[in-house]
PDB file of C-alpha atoms and ligand atoms in Angstrom:
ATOM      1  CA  UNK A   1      30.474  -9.667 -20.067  1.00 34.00           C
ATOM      2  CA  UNK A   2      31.021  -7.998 -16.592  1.00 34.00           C
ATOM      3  CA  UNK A   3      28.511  -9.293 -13.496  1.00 32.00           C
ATOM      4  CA  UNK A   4      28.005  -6.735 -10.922  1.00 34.00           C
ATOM      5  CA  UNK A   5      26.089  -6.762  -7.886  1.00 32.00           C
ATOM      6  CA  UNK A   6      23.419  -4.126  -7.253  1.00 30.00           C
ATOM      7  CA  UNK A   7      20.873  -3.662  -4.318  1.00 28.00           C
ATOM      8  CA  UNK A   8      18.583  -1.334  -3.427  1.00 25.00           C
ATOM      9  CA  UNK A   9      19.478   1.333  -0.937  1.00 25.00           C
ATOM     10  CA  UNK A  10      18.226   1.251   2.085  1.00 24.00           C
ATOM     11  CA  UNK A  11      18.723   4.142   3.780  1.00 23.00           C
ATOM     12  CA  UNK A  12      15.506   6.111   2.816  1.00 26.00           C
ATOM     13  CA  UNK A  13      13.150   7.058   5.174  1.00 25.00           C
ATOM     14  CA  UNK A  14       9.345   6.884   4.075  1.00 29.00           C
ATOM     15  CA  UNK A  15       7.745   4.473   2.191  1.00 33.00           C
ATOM     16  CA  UNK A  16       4.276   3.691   2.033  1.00 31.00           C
ATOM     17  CA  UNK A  17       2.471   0.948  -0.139  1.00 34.00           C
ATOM     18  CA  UNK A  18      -1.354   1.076  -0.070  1.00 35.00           C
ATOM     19  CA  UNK A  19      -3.248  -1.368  -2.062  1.00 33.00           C
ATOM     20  CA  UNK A  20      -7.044  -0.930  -2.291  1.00 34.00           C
ATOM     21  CA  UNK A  21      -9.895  -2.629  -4.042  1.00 32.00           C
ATOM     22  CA  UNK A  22     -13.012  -0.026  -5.039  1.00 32.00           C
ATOM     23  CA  UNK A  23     -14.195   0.747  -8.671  1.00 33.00           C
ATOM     24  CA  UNK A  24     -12.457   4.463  -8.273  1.00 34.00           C
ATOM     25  CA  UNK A  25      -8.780   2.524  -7.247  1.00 36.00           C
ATOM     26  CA  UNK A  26      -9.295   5.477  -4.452  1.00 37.00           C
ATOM     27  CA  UNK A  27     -11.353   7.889  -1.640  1.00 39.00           C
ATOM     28  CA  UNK A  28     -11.286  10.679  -2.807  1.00 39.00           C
ATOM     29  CA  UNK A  29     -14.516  13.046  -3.242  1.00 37.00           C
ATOM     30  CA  UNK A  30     -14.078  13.701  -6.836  1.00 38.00           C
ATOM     31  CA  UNK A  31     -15.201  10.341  -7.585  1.00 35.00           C
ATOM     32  CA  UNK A  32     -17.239  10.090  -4.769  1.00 37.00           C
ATOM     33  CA  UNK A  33     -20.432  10.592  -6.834  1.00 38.00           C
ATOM     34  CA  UNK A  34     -19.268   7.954  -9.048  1.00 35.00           C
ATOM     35  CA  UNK A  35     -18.636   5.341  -6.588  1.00 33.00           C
ATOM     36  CA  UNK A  36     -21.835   6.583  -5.194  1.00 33.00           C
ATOM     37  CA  UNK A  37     -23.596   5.454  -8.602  1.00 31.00           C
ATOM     38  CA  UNK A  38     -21.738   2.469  -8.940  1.00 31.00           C
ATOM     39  CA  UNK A  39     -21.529   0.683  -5.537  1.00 31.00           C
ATOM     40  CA  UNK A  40     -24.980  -1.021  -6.721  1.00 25.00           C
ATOM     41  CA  UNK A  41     -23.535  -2.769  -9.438  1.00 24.00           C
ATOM     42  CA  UNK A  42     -20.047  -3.780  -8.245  1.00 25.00           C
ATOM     43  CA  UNK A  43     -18.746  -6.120  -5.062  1.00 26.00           C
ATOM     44  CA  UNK A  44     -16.865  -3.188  -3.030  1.00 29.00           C
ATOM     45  CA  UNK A  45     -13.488  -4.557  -1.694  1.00 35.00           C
ATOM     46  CA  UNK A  46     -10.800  -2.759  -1.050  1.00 40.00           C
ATOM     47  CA  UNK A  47      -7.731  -3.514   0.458  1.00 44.00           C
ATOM     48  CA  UNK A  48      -4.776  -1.298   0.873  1.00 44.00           C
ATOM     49  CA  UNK A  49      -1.617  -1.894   1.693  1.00 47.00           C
ATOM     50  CA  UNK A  50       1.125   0.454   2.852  1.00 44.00           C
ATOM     51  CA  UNK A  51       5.039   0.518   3.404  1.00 46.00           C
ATOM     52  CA  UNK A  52       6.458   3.438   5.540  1.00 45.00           C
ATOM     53  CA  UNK A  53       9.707   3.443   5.721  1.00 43.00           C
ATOM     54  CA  UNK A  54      10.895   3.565   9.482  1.00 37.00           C
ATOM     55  CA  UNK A  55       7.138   1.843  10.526  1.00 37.00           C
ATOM     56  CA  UNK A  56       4.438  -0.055   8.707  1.00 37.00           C
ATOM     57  CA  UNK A  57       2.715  -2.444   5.991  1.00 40.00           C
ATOM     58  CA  UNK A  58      -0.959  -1.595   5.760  1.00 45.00           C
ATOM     59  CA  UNK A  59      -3.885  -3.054   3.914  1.00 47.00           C
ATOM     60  CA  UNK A  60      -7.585  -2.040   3.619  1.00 45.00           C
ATOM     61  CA  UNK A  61      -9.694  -3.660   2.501  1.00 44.00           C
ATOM     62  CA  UNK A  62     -13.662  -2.214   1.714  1.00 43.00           C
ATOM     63  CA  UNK A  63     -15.963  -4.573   2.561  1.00 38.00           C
ATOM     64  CA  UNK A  64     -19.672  -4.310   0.668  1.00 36.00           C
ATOM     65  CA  UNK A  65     -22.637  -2.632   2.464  1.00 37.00           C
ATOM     66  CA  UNK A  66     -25.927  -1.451   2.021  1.00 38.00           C
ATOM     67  CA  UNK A  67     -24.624   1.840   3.287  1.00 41.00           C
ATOM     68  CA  UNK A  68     -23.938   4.696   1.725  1.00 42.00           C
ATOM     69  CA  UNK A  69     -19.686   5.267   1.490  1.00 43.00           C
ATOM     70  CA  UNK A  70     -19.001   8.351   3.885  1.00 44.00           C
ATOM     71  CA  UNK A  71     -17.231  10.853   1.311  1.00 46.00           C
ATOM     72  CA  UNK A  72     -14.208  11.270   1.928  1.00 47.00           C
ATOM     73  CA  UNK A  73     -12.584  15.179   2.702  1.00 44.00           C
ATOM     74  CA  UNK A  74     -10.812  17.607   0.770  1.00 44.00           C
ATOM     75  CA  UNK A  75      -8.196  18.064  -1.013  1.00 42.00           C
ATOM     76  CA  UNK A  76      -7.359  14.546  -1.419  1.00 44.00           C
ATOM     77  CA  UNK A  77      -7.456  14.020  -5.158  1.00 44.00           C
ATOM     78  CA  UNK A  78      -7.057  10.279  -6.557  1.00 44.00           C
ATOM     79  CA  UNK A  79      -6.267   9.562 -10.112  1.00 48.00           C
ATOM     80  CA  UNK A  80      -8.706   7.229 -11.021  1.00 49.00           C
ATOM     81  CA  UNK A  81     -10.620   5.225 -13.937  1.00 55.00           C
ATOM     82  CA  UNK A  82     -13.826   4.335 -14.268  1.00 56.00           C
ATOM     83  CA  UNK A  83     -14.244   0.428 -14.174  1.00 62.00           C
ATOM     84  CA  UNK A  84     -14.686  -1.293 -17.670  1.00 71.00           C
ATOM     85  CA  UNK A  85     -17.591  -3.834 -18.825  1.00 70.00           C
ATOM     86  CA  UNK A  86     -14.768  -6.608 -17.891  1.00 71.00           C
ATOM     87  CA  UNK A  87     -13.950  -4.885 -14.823  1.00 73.00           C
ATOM     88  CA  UNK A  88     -17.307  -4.485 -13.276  1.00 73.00           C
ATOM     89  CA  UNK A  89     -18.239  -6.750 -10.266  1.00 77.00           C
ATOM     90  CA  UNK A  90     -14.287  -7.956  -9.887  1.00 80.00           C
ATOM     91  CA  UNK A  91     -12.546  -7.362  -6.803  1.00 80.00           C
ATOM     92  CA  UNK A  92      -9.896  -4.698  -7.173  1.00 77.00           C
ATOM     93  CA  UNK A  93      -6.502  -4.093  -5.199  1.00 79.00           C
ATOM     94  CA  UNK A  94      -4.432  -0.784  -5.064  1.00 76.00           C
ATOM     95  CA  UNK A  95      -1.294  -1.238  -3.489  1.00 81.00           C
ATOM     96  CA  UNK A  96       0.159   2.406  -2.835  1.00 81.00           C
ATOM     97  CA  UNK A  97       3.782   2.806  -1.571  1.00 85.00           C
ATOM     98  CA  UNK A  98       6.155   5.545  -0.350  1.00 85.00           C
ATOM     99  CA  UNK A  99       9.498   5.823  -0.971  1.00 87.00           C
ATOM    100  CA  UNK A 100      12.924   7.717  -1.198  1.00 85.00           C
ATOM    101  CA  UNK A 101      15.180   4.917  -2.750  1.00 85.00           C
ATOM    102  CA  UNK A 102      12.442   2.833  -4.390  1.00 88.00           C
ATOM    103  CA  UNK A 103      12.737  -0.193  -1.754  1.00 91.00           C
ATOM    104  CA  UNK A 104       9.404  -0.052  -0.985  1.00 91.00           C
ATOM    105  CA  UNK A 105       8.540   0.375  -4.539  1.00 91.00           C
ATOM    106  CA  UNK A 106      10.134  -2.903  -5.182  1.00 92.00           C
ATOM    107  CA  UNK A 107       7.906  -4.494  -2.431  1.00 93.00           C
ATOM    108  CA  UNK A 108       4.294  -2.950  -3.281  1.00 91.00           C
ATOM    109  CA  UNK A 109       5.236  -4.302  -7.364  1.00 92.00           C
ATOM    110  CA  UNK A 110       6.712  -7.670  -5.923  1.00 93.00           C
ATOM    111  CA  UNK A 111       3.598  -8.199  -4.120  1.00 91.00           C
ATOM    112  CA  UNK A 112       1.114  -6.572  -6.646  1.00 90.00           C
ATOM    113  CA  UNK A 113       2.290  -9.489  -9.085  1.00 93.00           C
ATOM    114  CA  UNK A 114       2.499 -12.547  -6.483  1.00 93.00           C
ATOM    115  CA  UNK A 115      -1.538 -11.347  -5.409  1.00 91.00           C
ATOM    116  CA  UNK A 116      -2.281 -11.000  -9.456  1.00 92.00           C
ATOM    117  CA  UNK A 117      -0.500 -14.789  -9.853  1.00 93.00           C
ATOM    118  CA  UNK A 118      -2.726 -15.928  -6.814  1.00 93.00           C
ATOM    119  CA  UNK A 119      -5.834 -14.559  -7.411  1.00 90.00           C
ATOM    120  CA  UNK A 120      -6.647 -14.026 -11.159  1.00 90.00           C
ATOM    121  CA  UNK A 121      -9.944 -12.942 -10.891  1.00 89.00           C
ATOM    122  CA  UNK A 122      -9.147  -9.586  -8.913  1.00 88.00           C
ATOM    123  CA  UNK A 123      -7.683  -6.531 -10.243  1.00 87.00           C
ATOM    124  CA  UNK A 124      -4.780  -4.874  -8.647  1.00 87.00           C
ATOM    125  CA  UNK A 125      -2.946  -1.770  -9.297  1.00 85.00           C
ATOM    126  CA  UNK A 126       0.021   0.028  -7.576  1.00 88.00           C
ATOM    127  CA  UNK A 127       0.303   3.363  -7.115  1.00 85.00           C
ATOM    128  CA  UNK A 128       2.536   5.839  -5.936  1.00 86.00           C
ATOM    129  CA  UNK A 129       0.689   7.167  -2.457  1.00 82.00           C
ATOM    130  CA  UNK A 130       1.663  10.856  -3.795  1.00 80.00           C
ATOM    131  CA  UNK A 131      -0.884  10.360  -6.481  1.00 77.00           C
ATOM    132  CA  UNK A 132      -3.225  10.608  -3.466  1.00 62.00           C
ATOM    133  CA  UNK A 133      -2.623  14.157  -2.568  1.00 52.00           C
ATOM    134  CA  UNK A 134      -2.766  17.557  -4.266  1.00 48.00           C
ATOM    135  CA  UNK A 135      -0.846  20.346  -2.660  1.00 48.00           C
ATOM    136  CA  UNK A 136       2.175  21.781  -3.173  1.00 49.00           C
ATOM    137  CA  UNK A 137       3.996  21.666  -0.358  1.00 48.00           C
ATOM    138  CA  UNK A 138       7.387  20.577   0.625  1.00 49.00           C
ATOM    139  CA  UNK A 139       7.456  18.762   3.533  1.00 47.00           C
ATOM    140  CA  UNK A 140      11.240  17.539   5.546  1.00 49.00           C
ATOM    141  CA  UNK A 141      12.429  14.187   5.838  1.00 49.00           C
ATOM    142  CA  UNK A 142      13.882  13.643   9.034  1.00 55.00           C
ATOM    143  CA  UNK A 143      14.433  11.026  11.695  1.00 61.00           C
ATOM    144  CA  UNK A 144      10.871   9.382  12.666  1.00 61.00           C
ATOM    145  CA  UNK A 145       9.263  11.502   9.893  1.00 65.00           C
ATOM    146  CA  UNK A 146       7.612  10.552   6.685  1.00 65.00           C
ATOM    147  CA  UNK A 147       9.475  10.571   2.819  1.00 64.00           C
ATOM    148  CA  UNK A 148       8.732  13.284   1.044  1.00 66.00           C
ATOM    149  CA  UNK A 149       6.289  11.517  -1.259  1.00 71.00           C
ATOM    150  CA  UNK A 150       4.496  10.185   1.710  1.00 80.00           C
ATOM    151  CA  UNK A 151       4.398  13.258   3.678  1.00 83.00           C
ATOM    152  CA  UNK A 152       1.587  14.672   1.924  1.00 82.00           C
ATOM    153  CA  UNK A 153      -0.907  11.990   2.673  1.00 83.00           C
ATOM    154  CA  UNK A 154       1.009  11.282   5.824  1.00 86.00           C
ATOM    155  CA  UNK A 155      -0.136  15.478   6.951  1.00 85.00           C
ATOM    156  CA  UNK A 156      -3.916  14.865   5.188  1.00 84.00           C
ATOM    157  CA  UNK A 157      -4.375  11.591   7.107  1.00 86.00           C
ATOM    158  CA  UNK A 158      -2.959  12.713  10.495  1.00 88.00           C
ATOM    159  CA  UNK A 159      -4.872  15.838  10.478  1.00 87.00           C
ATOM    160  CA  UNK A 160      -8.209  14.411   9.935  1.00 77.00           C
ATOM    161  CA  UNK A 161      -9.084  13.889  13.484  1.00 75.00           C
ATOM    162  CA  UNK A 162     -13.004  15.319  12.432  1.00 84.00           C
ATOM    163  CA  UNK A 163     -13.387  12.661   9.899  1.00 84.00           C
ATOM    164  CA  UNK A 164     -14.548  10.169  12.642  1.00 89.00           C
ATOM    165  CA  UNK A 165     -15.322   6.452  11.986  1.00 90.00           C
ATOM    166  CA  UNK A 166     -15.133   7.348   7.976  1.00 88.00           C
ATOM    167  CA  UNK A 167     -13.346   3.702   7.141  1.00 85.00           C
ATOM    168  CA  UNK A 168     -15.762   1.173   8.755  1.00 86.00           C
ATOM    169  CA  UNK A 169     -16.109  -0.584   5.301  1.00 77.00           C
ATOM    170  CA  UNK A 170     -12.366  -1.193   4.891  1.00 76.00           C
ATOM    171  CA  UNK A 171      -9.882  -3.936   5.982  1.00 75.00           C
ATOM    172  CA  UNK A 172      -6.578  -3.088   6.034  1.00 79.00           C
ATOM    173  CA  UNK A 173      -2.908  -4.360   6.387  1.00 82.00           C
ATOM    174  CA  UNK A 174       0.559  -2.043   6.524  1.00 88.00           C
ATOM    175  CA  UNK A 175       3.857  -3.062   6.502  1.00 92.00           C
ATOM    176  CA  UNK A 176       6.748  -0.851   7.087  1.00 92.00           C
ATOM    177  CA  UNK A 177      10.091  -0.621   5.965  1.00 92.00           C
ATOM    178  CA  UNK A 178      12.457   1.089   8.988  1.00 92.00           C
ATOM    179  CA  UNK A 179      15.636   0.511  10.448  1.00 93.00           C
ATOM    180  CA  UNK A 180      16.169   0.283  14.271  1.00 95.00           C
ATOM    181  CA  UNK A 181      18.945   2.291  14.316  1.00 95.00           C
ATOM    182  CA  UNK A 182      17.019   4.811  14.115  1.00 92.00           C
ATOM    183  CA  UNK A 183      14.988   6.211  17.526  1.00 94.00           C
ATOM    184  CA  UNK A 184      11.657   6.242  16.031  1.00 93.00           C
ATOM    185  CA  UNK A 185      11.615   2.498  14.443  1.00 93.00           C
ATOM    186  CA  UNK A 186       8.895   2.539  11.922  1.00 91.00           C
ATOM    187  CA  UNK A 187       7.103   5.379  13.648  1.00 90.00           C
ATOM    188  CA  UNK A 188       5.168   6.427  10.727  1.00 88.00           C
ATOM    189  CA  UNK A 189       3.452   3.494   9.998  1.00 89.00           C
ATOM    190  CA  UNK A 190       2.735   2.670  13.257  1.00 91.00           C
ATOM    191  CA  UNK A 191       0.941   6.305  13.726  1.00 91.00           C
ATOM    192  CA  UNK A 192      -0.673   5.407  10.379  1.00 87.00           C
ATOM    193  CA  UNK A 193      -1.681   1.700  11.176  1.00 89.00           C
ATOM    194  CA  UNK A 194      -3.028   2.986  14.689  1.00 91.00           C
ATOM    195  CA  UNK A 195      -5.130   6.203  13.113  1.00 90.00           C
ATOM    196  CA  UNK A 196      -6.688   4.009  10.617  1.00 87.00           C
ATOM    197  CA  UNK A 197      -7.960   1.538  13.176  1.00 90.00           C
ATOM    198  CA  UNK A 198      -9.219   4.394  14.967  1.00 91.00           C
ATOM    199  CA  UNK A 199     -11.235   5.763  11.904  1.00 90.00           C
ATOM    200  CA  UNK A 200     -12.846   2.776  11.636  1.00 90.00           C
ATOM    201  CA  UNK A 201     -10.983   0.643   9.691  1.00 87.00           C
ATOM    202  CA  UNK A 202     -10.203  -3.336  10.557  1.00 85.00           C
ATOM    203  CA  UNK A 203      -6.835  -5.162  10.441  1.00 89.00           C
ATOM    204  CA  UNK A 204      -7.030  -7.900   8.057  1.00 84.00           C
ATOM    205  CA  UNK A 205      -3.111  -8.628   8.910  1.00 91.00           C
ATOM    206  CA  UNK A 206      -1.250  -7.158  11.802  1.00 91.00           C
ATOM    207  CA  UNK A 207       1.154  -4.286  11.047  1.00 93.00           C
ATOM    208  CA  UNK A 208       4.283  -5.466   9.756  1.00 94.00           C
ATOM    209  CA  UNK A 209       7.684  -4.055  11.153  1.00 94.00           C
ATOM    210  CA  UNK A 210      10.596  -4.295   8.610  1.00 94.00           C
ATOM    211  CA  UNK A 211      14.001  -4.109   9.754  1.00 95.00           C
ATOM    212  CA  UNK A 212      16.622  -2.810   7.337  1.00 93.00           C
ATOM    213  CA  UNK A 213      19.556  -3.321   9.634  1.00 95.00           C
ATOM    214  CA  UNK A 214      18.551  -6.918   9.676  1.00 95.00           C
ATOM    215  CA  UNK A 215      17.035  -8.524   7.141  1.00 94.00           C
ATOM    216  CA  UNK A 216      14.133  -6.470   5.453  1.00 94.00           C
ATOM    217  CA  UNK A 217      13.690  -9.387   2.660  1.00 94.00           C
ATOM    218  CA  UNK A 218      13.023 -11.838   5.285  1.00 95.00           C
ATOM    219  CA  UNK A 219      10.247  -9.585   7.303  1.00 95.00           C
ATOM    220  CA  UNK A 220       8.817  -8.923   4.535  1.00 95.00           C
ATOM    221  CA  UNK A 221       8.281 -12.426   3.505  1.00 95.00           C
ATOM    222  CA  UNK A 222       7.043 -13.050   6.791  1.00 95.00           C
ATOM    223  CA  UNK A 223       4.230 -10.291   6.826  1.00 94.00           C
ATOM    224  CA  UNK A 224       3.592 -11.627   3.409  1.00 94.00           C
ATOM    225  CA  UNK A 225       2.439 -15.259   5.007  1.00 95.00           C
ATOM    226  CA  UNK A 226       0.399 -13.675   7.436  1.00 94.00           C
ATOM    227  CA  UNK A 227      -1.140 -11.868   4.278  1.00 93.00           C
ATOM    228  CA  UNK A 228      -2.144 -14.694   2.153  1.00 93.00           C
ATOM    229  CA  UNK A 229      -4.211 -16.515   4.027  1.00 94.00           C
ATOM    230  CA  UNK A 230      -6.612 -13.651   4.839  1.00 92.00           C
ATOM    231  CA  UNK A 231      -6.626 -12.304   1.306  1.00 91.00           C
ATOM    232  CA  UNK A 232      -7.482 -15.815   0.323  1.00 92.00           C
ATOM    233  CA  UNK A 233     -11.159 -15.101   2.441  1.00 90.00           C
ATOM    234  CA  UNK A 234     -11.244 -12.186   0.838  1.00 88.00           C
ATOM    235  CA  UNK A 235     -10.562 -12.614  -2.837  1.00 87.00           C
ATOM    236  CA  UNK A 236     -10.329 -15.750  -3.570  1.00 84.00           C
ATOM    237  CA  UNK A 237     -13.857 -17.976  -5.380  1.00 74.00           C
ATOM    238  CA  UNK A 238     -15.303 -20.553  -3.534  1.00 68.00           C
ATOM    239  CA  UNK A 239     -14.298 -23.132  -5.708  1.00 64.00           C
ATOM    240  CA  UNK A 240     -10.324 -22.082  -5.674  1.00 62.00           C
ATOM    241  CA  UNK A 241      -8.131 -24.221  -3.901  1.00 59.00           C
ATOM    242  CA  UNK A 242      -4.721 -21.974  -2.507  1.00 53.00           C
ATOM    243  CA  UNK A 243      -2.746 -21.137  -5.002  1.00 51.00           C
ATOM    244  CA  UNK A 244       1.026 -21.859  -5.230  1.00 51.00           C
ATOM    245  CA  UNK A 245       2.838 -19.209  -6.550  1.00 51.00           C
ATOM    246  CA  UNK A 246       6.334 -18.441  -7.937  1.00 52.00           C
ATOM    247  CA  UNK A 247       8.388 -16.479  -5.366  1.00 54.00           C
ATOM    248  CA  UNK A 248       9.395 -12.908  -6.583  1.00 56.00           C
ATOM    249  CA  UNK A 249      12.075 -10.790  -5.103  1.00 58.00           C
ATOM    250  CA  UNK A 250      11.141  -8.037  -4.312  1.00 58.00           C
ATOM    251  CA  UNK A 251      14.941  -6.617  -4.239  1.00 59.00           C
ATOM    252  CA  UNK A 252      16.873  -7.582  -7.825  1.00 58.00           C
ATOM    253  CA  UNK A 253      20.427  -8.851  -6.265  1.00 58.00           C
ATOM    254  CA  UNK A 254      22.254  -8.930  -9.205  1.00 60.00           C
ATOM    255  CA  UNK A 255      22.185  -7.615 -12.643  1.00 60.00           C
ATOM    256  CA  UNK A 256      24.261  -8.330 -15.724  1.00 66.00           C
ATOM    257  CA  UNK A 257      25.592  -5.251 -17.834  1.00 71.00           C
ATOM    258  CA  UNK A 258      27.445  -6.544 -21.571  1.00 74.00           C
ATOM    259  CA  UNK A 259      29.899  -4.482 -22.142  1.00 78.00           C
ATOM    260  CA  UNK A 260      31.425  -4.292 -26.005  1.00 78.00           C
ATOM    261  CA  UNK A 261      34.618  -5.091 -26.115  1.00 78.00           C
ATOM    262  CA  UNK A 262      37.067  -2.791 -28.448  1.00 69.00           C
TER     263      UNK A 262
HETATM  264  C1  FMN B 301      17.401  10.128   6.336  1.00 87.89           C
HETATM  265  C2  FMN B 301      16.808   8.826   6.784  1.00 87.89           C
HETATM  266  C3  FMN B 301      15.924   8.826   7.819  1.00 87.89           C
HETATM  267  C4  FMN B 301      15.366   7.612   8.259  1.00 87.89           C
HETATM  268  N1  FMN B 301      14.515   7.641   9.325  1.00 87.89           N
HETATM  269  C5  FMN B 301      14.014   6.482   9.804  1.00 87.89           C
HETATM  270  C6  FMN B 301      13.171   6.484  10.959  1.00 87.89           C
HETATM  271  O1  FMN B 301      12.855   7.507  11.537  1.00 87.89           O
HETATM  272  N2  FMN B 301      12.711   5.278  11.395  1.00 87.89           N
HETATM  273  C7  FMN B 301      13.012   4.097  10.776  1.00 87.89           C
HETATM  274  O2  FMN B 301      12.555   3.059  11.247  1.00 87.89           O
HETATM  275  N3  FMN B 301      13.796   4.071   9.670  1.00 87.89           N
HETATM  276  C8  FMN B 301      14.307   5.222   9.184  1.00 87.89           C
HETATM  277  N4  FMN B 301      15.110   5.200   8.054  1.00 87.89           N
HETATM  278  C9  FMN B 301      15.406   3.911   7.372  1.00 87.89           C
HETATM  279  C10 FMN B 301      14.553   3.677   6.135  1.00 87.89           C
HETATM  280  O3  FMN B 301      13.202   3.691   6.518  1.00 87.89           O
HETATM  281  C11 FMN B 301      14.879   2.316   5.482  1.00 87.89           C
HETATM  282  O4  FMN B 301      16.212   2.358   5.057  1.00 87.89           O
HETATM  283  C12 FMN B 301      14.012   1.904   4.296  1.00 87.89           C
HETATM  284  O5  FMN B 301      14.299   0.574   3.930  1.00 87.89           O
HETATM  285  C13 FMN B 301      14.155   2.768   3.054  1.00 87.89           C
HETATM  286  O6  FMN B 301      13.152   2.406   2.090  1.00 87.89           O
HETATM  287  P1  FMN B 301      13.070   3.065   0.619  1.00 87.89           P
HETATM  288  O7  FMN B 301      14.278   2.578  -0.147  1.00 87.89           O
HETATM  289  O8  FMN B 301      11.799   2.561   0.011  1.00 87.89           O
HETATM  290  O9  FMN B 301      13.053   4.552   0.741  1.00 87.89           O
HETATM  291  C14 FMN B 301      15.683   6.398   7.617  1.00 87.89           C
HETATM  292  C15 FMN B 301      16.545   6.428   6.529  1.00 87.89           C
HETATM  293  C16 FMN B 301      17.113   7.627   6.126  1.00 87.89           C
HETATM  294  C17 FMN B 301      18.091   7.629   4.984  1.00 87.89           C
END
């Protein structure tokens, strides 16, 4: 038996995590009749948390109102499911995350399952923040610029200027994953954290600024305690006391590999 020592690279640029809670796990206008219909029957609550590489963790989170949900513009195109008879009325969570070398993929999982351990009445589902946009094109990856599967919603978002105060029903949180030795130090998610504030959207956590030339593991957890106790208001029932849950890595250190021996 050989033990080996693997982590995850950290020398991508983009990643984004987005988690959000709303019966169409998205806001995009193909469902927006849908969540239209459905917003009477279900709690709306959203949250939606994202990890850019280079910038931010964000989290929004929908909060319920008699209003009708602005619909959201074109072409952004969300996978989505319509909620089951168990599903209906429960809080849901998307976490959506960006990423070249699958760090921040490791985070959005790592804290998809500590949120499902803490609050078991929720639903939460992570999702690859591509899945949120439709076109074809091929975007760079450069210093201070978004992953390629994070540029596409990273163009749609930026560019929606016209949208105005769309978000007003969603609370949000971002944390980033970035490296300081690089000039623009979590840029991305720092444009993203700031644009979604100005579309109407509320912090629920401030934007978290990981640090891959330091110790990424360690901001994360950090963000993560700032996280917990304002999910707690959010998704946890009155009669739940804080939950104490299991710490999960969200970068596997080691692995073993058996090798047969001739
Ligand atoms: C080509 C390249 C460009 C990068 N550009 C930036 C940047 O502009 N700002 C920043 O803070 N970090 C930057 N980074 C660092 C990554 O964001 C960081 O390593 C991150 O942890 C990678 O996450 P991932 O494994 O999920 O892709 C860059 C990394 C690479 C390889």
């Amino acid at each position: 038996m050989q033990i080996g020592s693997e982590k995850a690279s950290s020398l991508d640029l983009l990643s984004v995590v987005i988690a959000s809670l709303s019966d169409g796990y998205g806001l995009d206008s193909s469902t927006g009749d849908a969540f239209v219909e459905n917003r009477l029957l279900i709690v709306i609550l959203s949250i939606v948390i994202v990890v850019l590489v280079g910038c931010v963790a964000i989290f929004f989170v929908w909060r319920s109102s008699g209003r009708k949900p602005v619909e959201p513009p074109k072409p952004l195109v969300v996978k989505t499911q319509m909620d089951t008879k168990e599903d209906q009325g429960k809080k849901k969570v998307t976490v959506f995350f960006g990423t070249q070398t699958r760090t921040a993929e490791g985070f959005a999982k790592a804290l998809a399952e500590e949120a499902k351990a803490r609050y078991p009445n929720a639903i939460f589902k992570v999702m690859d923040i591509d899945e949120y946009a439709t076109e074809d094109d091929e975007y760079e990856y450069g210093d201070g610029e978004p992953i390629d599967n994070a540029a596409r919603f990273y163009k749609w978002f930026t560019e929606g200027k016209e949208r105005g105060t769309w978000l007003e029903n969603l609370q949000f949180g971002v944390f980033s994953l970035g490296n300081q030795q690089y000039e623009h130090f979590n840029k991305v998610a720092v444009v993203v954290d700031e644009l979604l504030h100005e579309q109407g959207a509320k912090h629920t956590v401030q934007v978290g600024l990981g640090d891959d030339d330091q110790g990424i593991e360690d901001d994360f957890s950090a963000w993560r305690e700032l996280l917990w106790p304002e999910l707690d208001k959010l998704l946890q029932d009155e009669n739940e006391t804080g939950a104490s849950t299991p710490y999960i890595a969200a970068i596997p250190e080691y692995r073993v590999v058996f090798v047969k021996l001739e």
